[in-house]
Short mmCIF file of N, CA and C in Angstrom, two decimals:
data_model
loop_
_atom_site.label_atom_id
_atom_site.label_comp_id
_atom_site.label_asym_id
_atom_site.label_seq_id
_atom_site.Cartn_x
_atom_site.Cartn_y
_atom_site.Cartn_z
N MET A 159 26.21 129.64 212.28
CA MET A 159 26.74 130.67 213.16
C MET A 159 27.70 131.56 212.39
N GLN A 160 27.74 132.78 212.78
CA GLN A 160 28.62 133.72 212.09
C GLN A 160 29.82 134.07 212.94
N ILE A 161 30.84 134.55 212.29
CA ILE A 161 32.05 134.98 212.98
C ILE A 161 31.79 136.38 213.51
N GLU A 162 32.02 136.56 214.81
CA GLU A 162 31.85 137.86 215.44
C GLU A 162 32.84 137.97 216.59
N VAL A 163 33.11 139.19 217.02
CA VAL A 163 34.03 139.41 218.13
C VAL A 163 33.45 138.73 219.38
N GLY A 164 34.30 137.95 220.03
CA GLY A 164 33.89 137.22 221.22
C GLY A 164 33.59 135.75 220.95
N ARG A 165 33.45 135.39 219.70
CA ARG A 165 33.15 134.00 219.34
C ARG A 165 34.40 133.14 219.52
N VAL A 166 34.24 131.94 220.06
CA VAL A 166 35.34 131.00 220.19
C VAL A 166 35.41 130.20 218.91
N VAL A 167 36.62 130.07 218.36
CA VAL A 167 36.83 129.36 217.10
C VAL A 167 37.97 128.36 217.26
N ARG A 168 38.03 127.42 216.35
CA ARG A 168 39.12 126.46 216.31
C ARG A 168 39.87 126.64 215.00
N SER A 169 41.18 126.63 215.05
CA SER A 169 42.00 126.74 213.86
C SER A 169 41.98 125.41 213.12
N LYS A 170 41.73 125.46 211.81
CA LYS A 170 41.71 124.25 210.99
C LYS A 170 43.00 124.07 210.21
N ALA A 171 43.83 125.10 210.11
CA ALA A 171 45.03 125.02 209.28
C ALA A 171 46.17 125.79 209.92
N GLY A 172 47.38 125.38 209.56
CA GLY A 172 48.56 126.07 210.08
C GLY A 172 49.16 125.35 211.27
N HIS A 173 50.22 125.91 211.81
CA HIS A 173 50.90 125.28 212.94
C HIS A 173 50.06 125.30 214.21
N ASP A 174 49.03 126.11 214.23
CA ASP A 174 48.15 126.21 215.39
C ASP A 174 46.85 125.42 215.20
N SER A 175 46.82 124.49 214.25
CA SER A 175 45.58 123.77 213.98
C SER A 175 45.11 122.99 215.20
N ASN A 176 43.80 122.91 215.34
CA ASN A 176 43.09 122.27 216.45
C ASN A 176 43.17 123.03 217.77
N ASN A 177 43.82 124.17 217.82
CA ASN A 177 43.81 125.01 219.02
C ASN A 177 42.59 125.92 218.99
N ILE A 178 42.12 126.29 220.19
CA ILE A 178 40.98 127.19 220.24
C ILE A 178 41.44 128.60 220.55
N PHE A 179 40.71 129.55 220.00
CA PHE A 179 41.02 130.97 220.11
C PHE A 179 39.72 131.74 220.25
N ALA A 180 39.84 133.00 220.63
CA ALA A 180 38.71 133.91 220.62
C ALA A 180 38.92 134.93 219.52
N VAL A 181 37.86 135.30 218.84
CA VAL A 181 37.93 136.34 217.82
C VAL A 181 37.97 137.68 218.54
N VAL A 182 39.04 138.45 218.31
CA VAL A 182 39.19 139.75 218.95
C VAL A 182 39.05 140.91 217.97
N GLY A 183 38.96 140.59 216.67
CA GLY A 183 38.80 141.64 215.67
C GLY A 183 38.46 141.03 214.32
N ILE A 184 37.87 141.86 213.47
CA ILE A 184 37.47 141.42 212.13
C ILE A 184 37.71 142.59 211.18
N ASP A 185 38.26 142.28 210.00
CA ASP A 185 38.29 143.30 208.95
C ASP A 185 37.70 142.69 207.69
N GLU A 186 37.88 143.31 206.54
CA GLU A 186 37.23 142.85 205.32
C GLU A 186 37.60 141.44 204.92
N ASN A 187 38.88 141.07 205.07
CA ASN A 187 39.35 139.79 204.56
C ASN A 187 39.85 138.82 205.62
N TYR A 188 40.06 139.28 206.83
CA TYR A 188 40.67 138.44 207.85
C TYR A 188 39.96 138.57 209.19
N VAL A 189 40.17 137.57 210.04
CA VAL A 189 39.76 137.68 211.43
C VAL A 189 41.04 137.69 212.27
N PHE A 190 40.97 138.29 213.43
CA PHE A 190 42.11 138.37 214.33
C PHE A 190 41.76 137.56 215.57
N ILE A 191 42.62 136.58 215.88
CA ILE A 191 42.33 135.66 216.96
C ILE A 191 43.42 135.69 218.01
N SER A 192 43.04 135.39 219.23
CA SER A 192 43.97 135.40 220.35
C SER A 192 43.60 134.30 221.32
N ASP A 193 44.63 133.78 222.03
CA ASP A 193 44.37 132.78 223.07
C ASP A 193 44.85 133.25 224.44
N GLY A 194 45.45 134.42 224.51
CA GLY A 194 45.91 134.96 225.79
C GLY A 194 47.25 134.42 226.24
N LYS A 195 47.79 133.44 225.54
CA LYS A 195 49.07 132.84 225.92
C LYS A 195 50.09 133.04 224.80
N GLU A 196 49.97 132.24 223.74
CA GLU A 196 50.90 132.37 222.61
C GLU A 196 50.60 133.63 221.80
N ARG A 197 49.31 133.89 221.62
CA ARG A 197 48.87 135.08 220.89
C ARG A 197 48.13 135.98 221.85
N LYS A 198 48.79 137.05 222.24
CA LYS A 198 48.22 138.00 223.20
C LYS A 198 47.12 138.82 222.55
N VAL A 199 46.26 139.37 223.38
CA VAL A 199 45.18 140.22 222.91
C VAL A 199 45.75 141.44 222.17
N GLN A 200 46.89 141.95 222.65
CA GLN A 200 47.50 143.14 222.04
C GLN A 200 48.15 142.84 220.69
N LYS A 201 48.47 141.57 220.42
CA LYS A 201 49.10 141.20 219.16
C LYS A 201 48.46 139.91 218.63
N PRO A 202 47.21 140.00 218.15
CA PRO A 202 46.50 138.80 217.71
C PRO A 202 47.04 138.24 216.40
N LYS A 203 46.69 136.99 216.14
CA LYS A 203 47.05 136.32 214.90
C LYS A 203 46.03 136.68 213.84
N ARG A 204 46.51 137.05 212.67
CA ARG A 204 45.63 137.32 211.53
C ARG A 204 45.37 135.99 210.82
N LYS A 205 44.12 135.67 210.60
CA LYS A 205 43.78 134.36 210.04
C LYS A 205 42.71 134.50 208.97
N ASN A 206 42.84 133.74 207.91
CA ASN A 206 41.83 133.68 206.86
C ASN A 206 40.60 132.98 207.43
N PRO A 207 39.41 133.52 207.25
CA PRO A 207 38.20 132.89 207.79
C PRO A 207 37.97 131.46 207.30
N LYS A 208 38.51 131.11 206.13
CA LYS A 208 38.37 129.75 205.63
C LYS A 208 39.13 128.75 206.50
N HIS A 209 40.08 129.23 207.27
CA HIS A 209 40.94 128.36 208.05
C HIS A 209 40.54 128.26 209.52
N ILE A 210 39.33 128.71 209.84
CA ILE A 210 38.84 128.57 211.21
C ILE A 210 37.47 127.91 211.19
N GLU A 211 37.14 127.28 212.30
CA GLU A 211 35.86 126.61 212.48
C GLU A 211 35.15 127.29 213.65
N VAL A 212 33.95 127.76 213.42
CA VAL A 212 33.19 128.49 214.43
C VAL A 212 32.57 127.50 215.42
N THR A 213 32.65 127.82 216.71
CA THR A 213 32.01 127.00 217.73
C THR A 213 30.76 127.72 218.24
N SER A 214 30.05 127.06 219.11
CA SER A 214 28.83 127.65 219.66
C SER A 214 29.12 128.53 220.88
N HIS A 215 30.36 128.60 221.32
CA HIS A 215 30.72 129.35 222.53
C HIS A 215 30.97 130.83 222.22
N MET A 216 30.48 131.68 223.13
CA MET A 216 30.74 133.12 223.07
C MET A 216 31.36 133.55 224.39
N LEU A 217 32.32 134.47 224.32
CA LEU A 217 32.93 135.01 225.53
C LEU A 217 32.37 136.40 225.80
N LEU A 218 32.29 136.74 227.07
CA LEU A 218 31.86 138.07 227.47
C LEU A 218 33.01 139.05 227.28
N PRO A 219 32.72 140.34 227.09
CA PRO A 219 33.78 141.33 226.92
C PRO A 219 34.78 141.34 228.08
N GLU A 220 34.30 141.14 229.32
CA GLU A 220 35.23 141.16 230.45
C GLU A 220 36.16 139.94 230.45
N GLU A 221 35.75 138.83 229.80
CA GLU A 221 36.62 137.66 229.69
C GLU A 221 37.74 137.89 228.67
N MET A 222 37.54 138.86 227.80
CA MET A 222 38.54 139.17 226.78
C MET A 222 39.33 140.43 227.10
N ALA A 223 39.12 141.00 228.27
CA ALA A 223 39.73 142.28 228.62
C ALA A 223 41.23 142.16 228.90
N ALA A 224 41.68 141.00 229.34
CA ALA A 224 43.09 140.80 229.68
C ALA A 224 43.51 139.40 229.26
N ASN A 225 44.80 139.23 229.02
CA ASN A 225 45.31 137.95 228.57
C ASN A 225 45.02 136.82 229.57
N GLY A 226 45.20 137.08 230.84
CA GLY A 226 44.96 136.07 231.86
C GLY A 226 43.51 135.62 231.90
N ARG A 227 42.60 136.58 231.78
CA ARG A 227 41.17 136.24 231.78
C ARG A 227 40.80 135.43 230.55
N LEU A 228 41.35 135.81 229.40
CA LEU A 228 41.07 135.10 228.16
C LEU A 228 41.60 133.67 228.24
N LYS A 229 42.82 133.53 228.71
CA LYS A 229 43.43 132.21 228.84
C LYS A 229 42.61 131.31 229.77
N LYS A 230 42.13 131.88 230.86
CA LYS A 230 41.33 131.13 231.82
C LYS A 230 39.99 130.72 231.21
N ALA A 231 39.33 131.62 230.49
CA ALA A 231 38.04 131.33 229.87
C ALA A 231 38.18 130.24 228.82
N LEU A 232 39.21 130.32 227.98
CA LEU A 232 39.41 129.30 226.96
C LEU A 232 39.79 127.96 227.59
N GLY A 233 40.56 128.01 228.67
CA GLY A 233 40.90 126.79 229.39
C GLY A 233 39.68 126.10 229.96
N ARG A 234 38.74 126.89 230.47
CA ARG A 234 37.49 126.35 231.00
C ARG A 234 36.69 125.67 229.89
N ILE A 235 36.62 126.30 228.73
CA ILE A 235 35.88 125.74 227.60
C ILE A 235 36.54 124.44 227.13
N LYS A 236 37.86 124.44 227.07
CA LYS A 236 38.58 123.23 226.65
C LYS A 236 38.39 122.11 227.67
N ALA A 237 38.39 122.44 228.96
CA ALA A 237 38.18 121.44 230.01
C ALA A 237 36.78 120.84 229.91
N GLU A 238 35.79 121.67 229.65
CA GLU A 238 34.42 121.18 229.47
C GLU A 238 34.35 120.24 228.27
N ALA A 239 35.05 120.59 227.18
CA ALA A 239 35.06 119.75 225.99
C ALA A 239 35.75 118.43 226.27
N ASP A 240 36.85 118.47 227.03
CA ASP A 240 37.55 117.24 227.39
C ASP A 240 36.65 116.32 228.21
N LYS A 241 35.93 116.91 229.12
CA LYS A 241 35.05 116.15 230.01
C LYS A 241 33.90 115.51 229.23
N SER A 242 33.28 116.27 228.34
CA SER A 242 32.10 115.78 227.63
C SER A 242 32.45 114.87 226.45
N SER A 243 33.66 114.98 225.92
CA SER A 243 34.02 114.18 224.74
C SER A 243 34.90 112.99 225.07
N GLY A 244 35.08 112.72 226.34
CA GLY A 244 35.89 111.57 226.71
C GLY A 244 37.38 111.81 226.63
N GLY A 245 37.79 113.07 226.65
CA GLY A 245 39.21 113.38 226.73
C GLY A 245 39.91 113.69 225.42
N ASN A 246 39.17 113.81 224.30
CA ASN A 246 39.87 114.10 223.05
C ASN A 246 40.08 115.59 222.82
N GLY A 247 39.51 116.45 223.66
CA GLY A 247 39.79 117.88 223.61
C GLY A 247 39.10 118.65 222.51
N ASN A 248 38.19 118.01 221.77
CA ASN A 248 37.52 118.69 220.68
C ASN A 248 36.37 119.54 221.20
N VAL A 249 36.41 120.81 220.87
CA VAL A 249 35.34 121.72 221.23
C VAL A 249 34.22 121.56 220.22
N GLN A 250 32.99 121.41 220.72
CA GLN A 250 31.85 121.20 219.83
C GLN A 250 31.63 122.42 218.94
N THR A 251 31.52 122.16 217.65
CA THR A 251 31.25 123.24 216.70
C THR A 251 29.77 123.29 216.40
N GLY A 252 29.38 124.30 215.67
CA GLY A 252 27.99 124.46 215.31
C GLY A 252 27.57 123.65 214.10
N TYR A 253 28.42 122.79 213.62
CA TYR A 253 28.12 122.04 212.41
C TYR A 253 28.03 120.54 212.71
N ASP A 254 27.09 119.88 212.08
CA ASP A 254 26.95 118.44 212.22
C ASP A 254 27.85 117.76 211.20
N ARG A 255 28.76 116.96 211.67
CA ARG A 255 29.71 116.30 210.76
C ARG A 255 29.16 115.01 210.20
N GLY A 256 27.98 114.57 210.69
CA GLY A 256 27.26 113.39 210.25
C GLY A 256 28.04 112.40 209.61
#
């Protein structure tokens, strides 16, 4: 899977590691991620692509239109992951860790 606007990702490094975010922008060297709570859509976190893990989830543009909607959409994804993984909160990525 590739990194694109709307893709849900998990941070692998930094103080925000293991948190999920949505990609709200991309430039040549960095991706810009937001969760609607700590990192607002208007002021996203700049992150090196090596430090994020791509998931299979995509958000619709209307889910990313406002901080509250984004926070709710990511919360729903995290709740689904908690339910399916027995409560460890890990969002399924597109990679097999075998």
